[in-house]
Amino acid sequence: MTIRELEQKSGLERANIRFYEKEKLLNPVRRENGYRDYSEEDLQTLRRICLFRRLQFSLEEIRSLQEGKEELSEALAIQLQRLERREWETERAREVCRSMRRDRAEFEGLDAEKYLAQLEKPLRQTDVEVRSSDHPEGKSALRDMRRETDRLPRLRAPWRRYWARMLDWNLYSLLWTAFLVFVLKVNLFRTELLLTVLGNAAPLGLMLFLEPAFLRGFGTTPGKAILGFRLEHEDGRKLTYLEGLSRTWQVALWGMGLGIPIYSLYRYFKSYGTCMSGELLKWEGLGEAELTLKDTRGRRTVLYVMAALLILAADIGLCFVLPAPPNRGEITVEEFAENYNFYAEYYQNDFWNKKLNEEGEWADASTDIVYQFPASFRWPDFIFEEEDGVLTGVTVRVELEGGGELMDSFQMQEQIAALAFAGASRNAPLSVWTAVRLGNRLAVQENGSLSFKEAGTEFYLHTEMKNYSQWSSEYLMGSSEDAYYLREFSMRKQAAAGG
């Protein structure tokens, strides 16, 4: 039978059974997989141990009886004398306590010699009232005492276990964030409902996948290792992957409430109470693995804080990573257009349902959406420079004439074009700060020229305005019929040093 079945039949807890095994009073056989296989004889042995412990035999005396070193009749006679002597001493102590109360004795000035002499007097049989060993409450207390003393100490440390779990959880969250940034190339500043839901569910899925692997390979997890925990079988065997998966699932369900808001707080509270009471948690009763704590040295706390800060810094850093475009190195016009559309989608800028086609010209992104524009509206033109089919320069040009209409300044399109072109360079990785600096440069709306370098690319901005004024950061307003506006934003690969 399994240890769970033995618990049910014997009425003892696992910690008691393990204690008697450690004391070599109970010796179950082992199966090929290392698990204990308890027999009916083991059950009877366990019941005998419980009986003699209730009779207040010591573990050494029970061991002597098991090994045949002592006859039971002799052991019972000796134990009976011991119990009678103990009963006499207890009753004598009770009588002296009553006497001290009758005398209204005070600690200061207490005549200790008088009461010591009373302890040595023979006990009158008439003074013996109710013996604790015959009282139902006394029996219950004795049974509970044996159960509490005859057991391996159960590890509690709920807060230490919680912080170990949280470090692991933050690590899984970091891995999910890295997957979003580097694989799915998601803008973390987007607040879509799906991303919010996945942000809670995905780390849970990673925990169910990775934690069993950690336990199988190392017998611990990063958080547990830092705080000194190990989870292994008593003989040092590590959990199998399926054992770890079963345990981790129970932790997720009963310990963390599957991350469901409010319910998860309830499960944390319940688990804390169970742990502090010394009872088995749901996931601790599944197998024979035991959680142990090596030590609680202060350096573990320091290491934990450093690891937590490192994960936090990495998580914040990922928010400022700008994913590379799909095409890098020497690119063509078609690949530039693909890069442009990639960043337009990344920043959720549909530019009135427009995207670049394979020739680098504006085309409708969807036929289901139709916008109406004023007659004076002009789309910015893309002018490409090529050498042997390789794109070497791009100019975004917009020219407006006439007034009275609110016009887009196309700064966002210029910024996206700059990222699409500069991002193709393998030697100049982009970041959110690159986009911010480009945006600040392109916010200039005044006559004149400006040149600057960014991400291995040379940029040149030329603006001519007549009777046009900046309405906002993104729009222009022509104030008269002869209003004129020209803006050219050019970019070219930066010449190599010494070239």
GROMACS .gro file of C-alpha atoms in nm, residues 18-357:
model
  340
   18ARG     CA    1   0.857   0.901   0.846
   19PHE     CA    2   0.983   0.954   1.199
   20TYR     CA    3   0.943   0.587   1.290
   21GLU     CA    4   1.113   0.488   0.964
   22LYS     CA    5   1.405   0.715   1.044
   23GLU     CA    6   1.427   0.553   1.389
   24LYS     CA    7   1.444   0.211   1.214
   25LEU     CA    8   1.127   0.093   1.389
   26LEU     CA    9   0.943   0.061   1.058
   27ASN     CA   10   1.119  -0.082   0.752
   28PRO     CA   11   0.900  -0.103   0.440
   29VAL     CA   12   1.031  -0.260   0.121
   30ARG     CA   13   1.122  -0.048  -0.180
   31ARG     CA   14   0.980  -0.091  -0.528
   32GLU     CA   15   1.198  -0.070  -0.838
   33ASN     CA   16   1.108   0.297  -0.882
   34GLY     CA   17   1.230   0.374  -0.530
   35TYR     CA   18   0.888   0.424  -0.372
   36ARG     CA   19   0.799   0.251  -0.044
   37ASP     CA   20   0.554  -0.040  -0.054
   38TYR     CA   21   0.386  -0.084   0.284
   39SER     CA   22   0.245  -0.423   0.378
   40GLU     CA   23  -0.020  -0.532   0.628
   41GLU     CA   24   0.264  -0.638   0.856
   42ASP     CA   25   0.400  -0.281   0.840
   43LEU     CA   26   0.055  -0.156   0.942
   44GLN     CA   27   0.048  -0.394   1.240
   45THR     CA   28   0.402  -0.289   1.336
   46LEU     CA   29   0.296   0.073   1.325
   47ARG     CA   30  -0.004   0.002   1.546
   48ARG     CA   31   0.218  -0.180   1.797
   49ILE     CA   32   0.453   0.118   1.805
   50CYS     CA   33   0.158   0.349   1.869
   51LEU     CA   34   0.033   0.124   2.148
   52PHE     CA   35   0.363   0.115   2.332
   53ARG     CA   36   0.416   0.487   2.288
   54ARG     CA   37   0.072   0.540   2.444
   55LEU     CA   38   0.193   0.319   2.730
   56GLN     CA   39   0.486   0.563   2.761
   57PHE     CA   40   0.758   0.322   2.647
   58SER     CA   41   1.065   0.495   2.507
   59LEU     CA   42   1.176   0.439   2.147
   60GLU     CA   43   1.480   0.246   2.270
   61GLU     CA   44   1.260   0.015   2.477
   62ILE     CA   45   1.031  -0.050   2.179
   63ARG     CA   46   1.337  -0.123   1.966
   64SER     CA   47   1.460  -0.375   2.226
   65LEU     CA   48   1.122  -0.548   2.222
   66GLN     CA   49   1.125  -0.562   1.840
   67GLU     CA   50   1.473  -0.711   1.834
   68GLY     CA   51   1.386  -0.967   2.106
   69LYS     CA   52   1.642  -0.831   2.350
   70GLU     CA   53   1.379  -0.803   2.623
   71GLU     CA   54   1.075  -1.009   2.721
   72LEU     CA   55   0.744  -0.826   2.704
   73SER     CA   56   0.630  -0.946   3.050
   74GLU     CA   57   0.947  -0.812   3.212
   75ALA     CA   58   0.923  -0.483   3.022
   76LEU     CA   59   0.560  -0.441   3.129
   77ALA     CA   60   0.646  -0.507   3.494
   78ILE     CA   61   0.923  -0.247   3.487
   79GLN     CA   62   0.701   0.004   3.308
   80LEU     CA   63   0.419  -0.052   3.559
   81GLN     CA   64   0.655   0.027   3.848
   82ARG     CA   65   0.778   0.334   3.663
   83LEU     CA   66   0.424   0.458   3.599
   84GLU     CA   67   0.324   0.402   3.963
   85ARG     CA   68   0.631   0.590   4.084
   86ARG     CA   69   0.560   0.872   3.838
   87GLU     CA   70   0.197   0.879   3.953
   88TRP     CA   71   0.307   0.898   4.316
   89GLU     CA   72   0.546   1.185   4.243
   90THR     CA   73   0.281   1.372   4.047
   91GLU     CA   74   0.019   1.333   4.320
   92ARG     CA   75   0.270   1.437   4.588
   93ALA     CA   76   0.353   1.750   4.385
   94ARG     CA   77  -0.019   1.828   4.353
   95GLU     CA   78  -0.065   1.790   4.731
   96VAL     CA   79   0.223   2.028   4.805
   97CYS     CA   80   0.081   2.281   4.557
   98ARG     CA   81  -0.253   2.268   4.740
   99SER     CA   82  -0.074   2.316   5.071
  100MET     CA   83   0.114   2.620   4.940
  101ARG     CA   84  -0.212   2.773   4.820
  102ARG     CA   85  -0.379   2.713   5.156
  103ASP     CA   86  -0.083   2.882   5.329
  104ARG     CA   87  -0.106   3.179   5.084
  105ALA     CA   88   0.268   3.144   5.031
  106GLU     CA   89   0.464   3.425   4.861
  107PHE     CA   90   0.785   3.376   4.668
  108GLU     CA   91   0.972   3.623   4.885
  109GLY     CA   92   1.007   3.470   5.230
  110LEU     CA   93   0.893   3.126   5.116
  111ASP     CA   94   0.992   2.845   5.358
  112ALA     CA   95   1.117   2.605   5.091
  113GLU     CA   96   1.251   2.355   5.346
  114LYS     CA   97   0.901   2.303   5.487
  115TYR     CA   98   0.754   2.214   5.151
  116LEU     CA   99   1.053   2.002   5.047
  117ALA     CA  100   0.991   1.796   5.359
  118GLN     CA  101   0.627   1.752   5.258
  119LEU     CA  102   0.738   1.612   4.923
  120GLU     CA  103   0.919   1.334   5.106
  121LYS     CA  104   0.618   1.227   5.319
  122PRO     CA  105   0.428   0.911   5.219
  123LEU     CA  106   0.118   0.980   5.012
  124ARG     CA  107  -0.217   0.905   5.179
  125GLN     CA  108  -0.433   0.686   4.962
  126THR     CA  109  -0.734   0.904   5.048
  127ASP     CA  110  -0.559   1.203   4.892
  128VAL     CA  111  -0.548   1.040   4.551
  129GLU     CA  112  -0.838   1.183   4.355
  130VAL     CA  113  -0.859   1.137   3.981
  131ARG     CA  114  -0.550   1.004   3.810
  132SER     CA  115  -0.472   1.177   3.484
  133SER     CA  116  -0.401   0.851   3.305
  134ASP     CA  117  -0.757   0.731   3.378
  135HIS     CA  118  -0.919   1.055   3.267
  136PRO     CA  119  -1.048   1.076   2.902
  137GLU     CA  120  -0.889   1.417   2.856
  138GLY     CA  121  -0.564   1.283   2.990
  139LYS     CA  122  -0.567   1.001   2.738
  140SER     CA  123  -0.638   1.242   2.455
  141ALA     CA  124  -0.361   1.474   2.566
  142LEU     CA  125  -0.120   1.181   2.590
  143ARG     CA  126  -0.210   1.063   2.240
  144ASP     CA  127  -0.167   1.413   2.097
  145MET     CA  128   0.161   1.455   2.281
  146ARG     CA  129   0.301   1.138   2.126
  147ARG     CA  130   0.187   1.244   1.781
  148GLU     CA  131   0.358   1.580   1.821
  149THR     CA  132   0.685   1.441   1.959
  150ASP     CA  133   0.714   1.126   1.745
  151ARG     CA  134   0.739   1.305   1.413
  152LEU     CA  135   0.998   1.461   1.189
  153PRO     CA  136   0.985   1.841   1.214
  154ARG     CA  137   0.774   1.980   0.931
  155LEU     CA  138   0.920   2.275   0.744
  156ARG     CA  139   0.701   2.582   0.766
  157ALA     CA  140   0.875   2.910   0.668
  158PRO     CA  141   0.571   3.036   0.471
  159TRP     CA  142   0.714   3.377   0.392
  160ARG     CA  143   1.051   3.240   0.280
  161ARG     CA  144   0.871   2.991   0.055
  162TYR     CA  145   0.651   3.271  -0.080
  163TRP     CA  146   0.946   3.492  -0.174
  164ALA     CA  147   1.120   3.198  -0.341
  165ARG     CA  148   0.804   3.137  -0.544
  166MET     CA  149   0.778   3.506  -0.638
  167LEU     CA  150   1.135   3.518  -0.767
  168ASP     CA  151   1.061   3.218  -0.988
  169TRP     CA  152   0.736   3.381  -1.103
  170ASN     CA  153   0.915   3.706  -1.194
  171LEU     CA  154   1.172   3.504  -1.387
  172TYR     CA  155   0.895   3.332  -1.586
  173SER     CA  156   0.734   3.673  -1.649
  174LEU     CA  157   1.069   3.805  -1.773
  175LEU     CA  158   1.104   3.513  -2.016
  176TRP     CA  159   0.754   3.582  -2.149
  177THR     CA  160   0.835   3.951  -2.192
  178ALA     CA  161   1.154   3.863  -2.380
  179PHE     CA  162   0.952   3.632  -2.605
  180LEU     CA  163   0.710   3.915  -2.682
  181VAL     CA  164   0.991   4.157  -2.762
  182PHE     CA  165   1.236   3.942  -2.957
  183VAL     CA  166   1.012   3.679  -3.118
  184LEU     CA  167   0.665   3.829  -3.156
  185LYS     CA  168   0.810   4.185  -3.170
  186VAL     CA  169   0.524   4.332  -2.971
  187ASN     CA  170   0.518   4.695  -2.857
  188LEU     CA  171   0.499   4.660  -2.478
  189PHE     CA  172   0.345   5.005  -2.445
  190ARG     CA  173   0.033   4.885  -2.623
  191THR     CA  174  -0.253   4.819  -2.382
  192GLU     CA  175  -0.456   4.556  -2.561
  193LEU     CA  176  -0.682   4.328  -2.358
  194LEU     CA  177  -0.532   4.014  -2.511
  195LEU     CA  178  -0.181   4.115  -2.401
  196THR     CA  179  -0.308   4.184  -2.050
  197VAL     CA  180  -0.472   3.841  -2.026
  198LEU     CA  181  -0.167   3.666  -2.170
  199GLY     CA  182   0.055   3.861  -1.934
  200ASN     CA  183  -0.110   3.671  -1.647
  201ALA     CA  184  -0.164   3.334  -1.814
  202ALA     CA  185   0.166   3.293  -2.000
  203PRO     CA  186   0.397   3.300  -1.693
  204LEU     CA  187   0.170   3.039  -1.535
  205GLY     CA  188   0.213   2.819  -1.842
  206LEU     CA  189   0.590   2.868  -1.832
  207MET     CA  190   0.590   2.774  -1.464
  208LEU     CA  191   0.405   2.450  -1.540
  209PHE     CA  192   0.657   2.372  -1.814
  210LEU     CA  193   0.986   2.488  -1.660
  211GLU     CA  194   0.950   2.420  -1.288
  212PRO     CA  195   0.921   2.040  -1.331
  213ALA     CA  196   1.232   2.057  -1.550
  214PHE     CA  197   1.422   2.251  -1.281
  215LEU     CA  198   1.316   1.999  -1.016
  216ARG     CA  199   1.406   1.706  -1.242
  217GLY     CA  200   1.748   1.844  -1.328
  218PHE     CA  201   1.858   2.026  -1.012
  219GLY     CA  202   1.621   1.931  -0.731
  220THR     CA  203   1.538   2.298  -0.684
  221THR     CA  204   1.438   2.614  -0.874
  222PRO     CA  205   1.627   2.945  -0.902
  223GLY     CA  206   1.424   3.108  -0.625
  224LYS     CA  207   1.441   2.802  -0.400
  225ALA     CA  208   1.815   2.760  -0.458
  226ILE     CA  209   1.894   3.120  -0.363
  227LEU     CA  210   1.694   3.096  -0.039
  228GLY     CA  211   1.834   2.752   0.050
  229PHE     CA  212   1.547   2.515  -0.039
  230ARG     CA  213   1.570   2.174  -0.201
  231LEU     CA  214   1.290   1.937  -0.304
  232GLU     CA  215   1.402   1.574  -0.330
  233HIS     CA  216   1.313   1.227  -0.213
  234GLU     CA  217   1.450   1.113   0.120
  235ASP     CA  218   1.715   0.899  -0.050
  236GLY     CA  219   1.836   1.194  -0.260
  237ARG     CA  220   1.651   1.104  -0.579
  238LYS     CA  221   1.516   1.399  -0.774
  239LEU     CA  222   1.155   1.419  -0.880
  240THR     CA  223   1.063   1.286  -1.222
  241TYR     CA  224   0.922   1.538  -1.467
  242LEU     CA  225   0.569   1.404  -1.420
  243GLU     CA  226   0.602   1.418  -1.041
  244GLY     CA  227   0.721   1.776  -1.067
  245LEU     CA  228   0.440   1.862  -1.308
  246SER     CA  229   0.176   1.714  -1.077
  247ARG     CA  230   0.315   1.905  -0.781
  248THR     CA  231   0.348   2.233  -0.973
  249TRP     CA  232  -0.009   2.205  -1.098
  250GLN     CA  233  -0.135   2.162  -0.742
  251VAL     CA  234   0.070   2.466  -0.637
  252ALA     CA  235  -0.079   2.670  -0.923
  253LEU     CA  236  -0.433   2.555  -0.842
  254TRP     CA  237  -0.444   2.547  -0.462
  255GLY     CA  238  -0.156   2.774  -0.373
  256MET     CA  239  -0.184   3.049  -0.634
  257GLY     CA  240  -0.547   3.020  -0.739
  258LEU     CA  241  -0.435   3.006  -1.106
  259GLY     CA  242  -0.358   3.378  -1.080
  260ILE     CA  243  -0.729   3.466  -1.084
  261PRO     CA  244  -0.776   3.810  -0.924
  262ILE     CA  245  -0.917   3.806  -0.570
  263TYR     CA  246  -0.935   3.424  -0.567
  264SER     CA  247  -0.555   3.402  -0.579
  265LEU     CA  248  -0.531   3.623  -0.266
  266TYR     CA  249  -0.777   3.391  -0.092
  267ARG     CA  250  -0.568   3.086  -0.184
  268TYR     CA  251  -0.248   3.255  -0.061
  269PHE     CA  252  -0.419   3.331   0.271
  270LYS     CA  253  -0.550   2.976   0.310
  271SER     CA  254  -0.212   2.823   0.224
  272TYR     CA  255  -0.041   3.050   0.476
  273GLY     CA  256  -0.277   2.935   0.750
  274THR     CA  257  -0.231   2.568   0.660
  275CYS     CA  258   0.147   2.603   0.655
  276MET     CA  259   0.161   2.784   0.991
  277SER     CA  260  -0.060   2.520   1.155
  278GLY     CA  261   0.190   2.251   1.055
  279GLU     CA  262  -0.057   2.067   0.835
  280LEU     CA  263   0.025   1.922   0.494
  281LEU     CA  264  -0.041   2.150   0.199
  282LYS     CA  265  -0.230   2.000  -0.095
  283TRP     CA  266   0.083   1.955  -0.305
  284GLU     CA  267   0.288   1.810  -0.018
  285GLY     CA  268   0.069   1.502   0.012
  286LEU     CA  269   0.113   1.380  -0.345
  287GLY     CA  270   0.435   1.181  -0.318
  288GLU     CA  271   0.732   1.108  -0.099
  289ALA     CA  272   0.940   1.415  -0.184
  290GLU     CA  273   1.029   1.646   0.104
  291LEU     CA  274   1.109   2.019   0.098
  292THR     CA  275   1.417   2.094   0.307
  293LEU     CA  276   1.591   2.417   0.406
  294LYS     CA  277   1.970   2.409   0.418
  295ASP     CA  278   2.024   2.733   0.610
  296THR     CA  279   1.900   3.091   0.649
  297ARG     CA  280   2.228   3.278   0.633
  298GLY     CA  281   2.214   3.651   0.568
  299ARG     CA  282   2.407   3.628   0.243
  300ARG     CA  283   2.112   3.443   0.092
  301THR     CA  284   1.895   3.749   0.155
  302VAL     CA  285   2.155   3.973  -0.007
  303LEU     CA  286   2.179   3.740  -0.307
  304TYR     CA  287   1.798   3.730  -0.333
  305VAL     CA  288   1.771   4.110  -0.338
  306MET     CA  289   2.041   4.131  -0.605
  307ALA     CA  290   1.866   3.869  -0.820
  308ALA     CA  291   1.529   4.043  -0.780
  309LEU     CA  292   1.679   4.379  -0.879
  310LEU     CA  293   1.853   4.220  -1.177
  311ILE     CA  294   1.524   4.071  -1.301
  312LEU     CA  295   1.350   4.405  -1.247
  313ALA     CA  296   1.621   4.592  -1.439
  314ALA     CA  297   1.602   4.341  -1.724
  315ASP     CA  298   1.223   4.371  -1.734
  316ILE     CA  299   1.240   4.750  -1.749
  317GLY     CA  300   1.516   4.732  -2.010
  318LEU     CA  301   1.301   4.514  -2.236
  319CYS     CA  302   1.040   4.791  -2.244
  320PHE     CA  303   1.294   5.010  -2.421
  321VAL     CA  304   1.409   4.756  -2.677
  322LEU     CA  305   1.305   4.840  -3.031
  323PRO     CA  306   1.277   4.525  -3.241
  324ALA     CA  307   1.486   4.499  -3.555
  325PRO     CA  308   1.295   4.522  -3.885
  326PRO     CA  309   1.237   4.206  -4.091
  327ASN     CA  310   1.501   4.303  -4.351
  328ARG     CA  311   1.859   4.398  -4.260
  329GLY     CA  312   2.186   4.451  -4.441
  330GLU     CA  313   2.173   4.569  -4.802
  331ILE     CA  314   1.803   4.611  -4.878
  332THR     CA  315   1.593   4.686  -5.184
  333VAL     CA  316   1.302   4.927  -5.222
  334GLU     CA  317   1.060   4.640  -5.169
  335GLU     CA  318   1.237   4.538  -4.847
  336PHE     CA  319   1.238   4.899  -4.728
  337ALA     CA  320   0.862   4.911  -4.784
  338GLU     CA  321   0.826   4.593  -4.580
  339ASN     CA  322   1.035   4.748  -4.300
  340TYR     CA  323   0.822   5.063  -4.312
  341ASN     CA  324   0.497   4.869  -4.286
  342PHE     CA  325   0.643   4.667  -3.997
  343TYR     CA  326   0.715   4.977  -3.788
  344ALA     CA  327   0.386   5.139  -3.888
  345GLU     CA  328   0.203   4.838  -3.745
  346TYR     CA  329   0.434   4.828  -3.441
  347TYR     CA  330   0.338   5.186  -3.356
  348GLN     CA  331  -0.025   5.124  -3.457
  349ASN     CA  332  -0.004   5.401  -3.717
  350ASP     CA  333  -0.231   5.310  -4.007
  351PHE     CA  334  -0.190   5.656  -4.172
  352TRP     CA  335  -0.554   5.669  -4.282
  353ASN     CA  336  -0.551   5.311  -4.409
  354LYS     CA  337  -0.231   5.356  -4.609
  355LYS     CA  338   0.077   5.137  -4.643
  356LEU     CA  339   0.366   5.111  -4.889
  357ASN     CA  340   0.342   4.865  -5.175
   0.00000   0.00000   0.00000
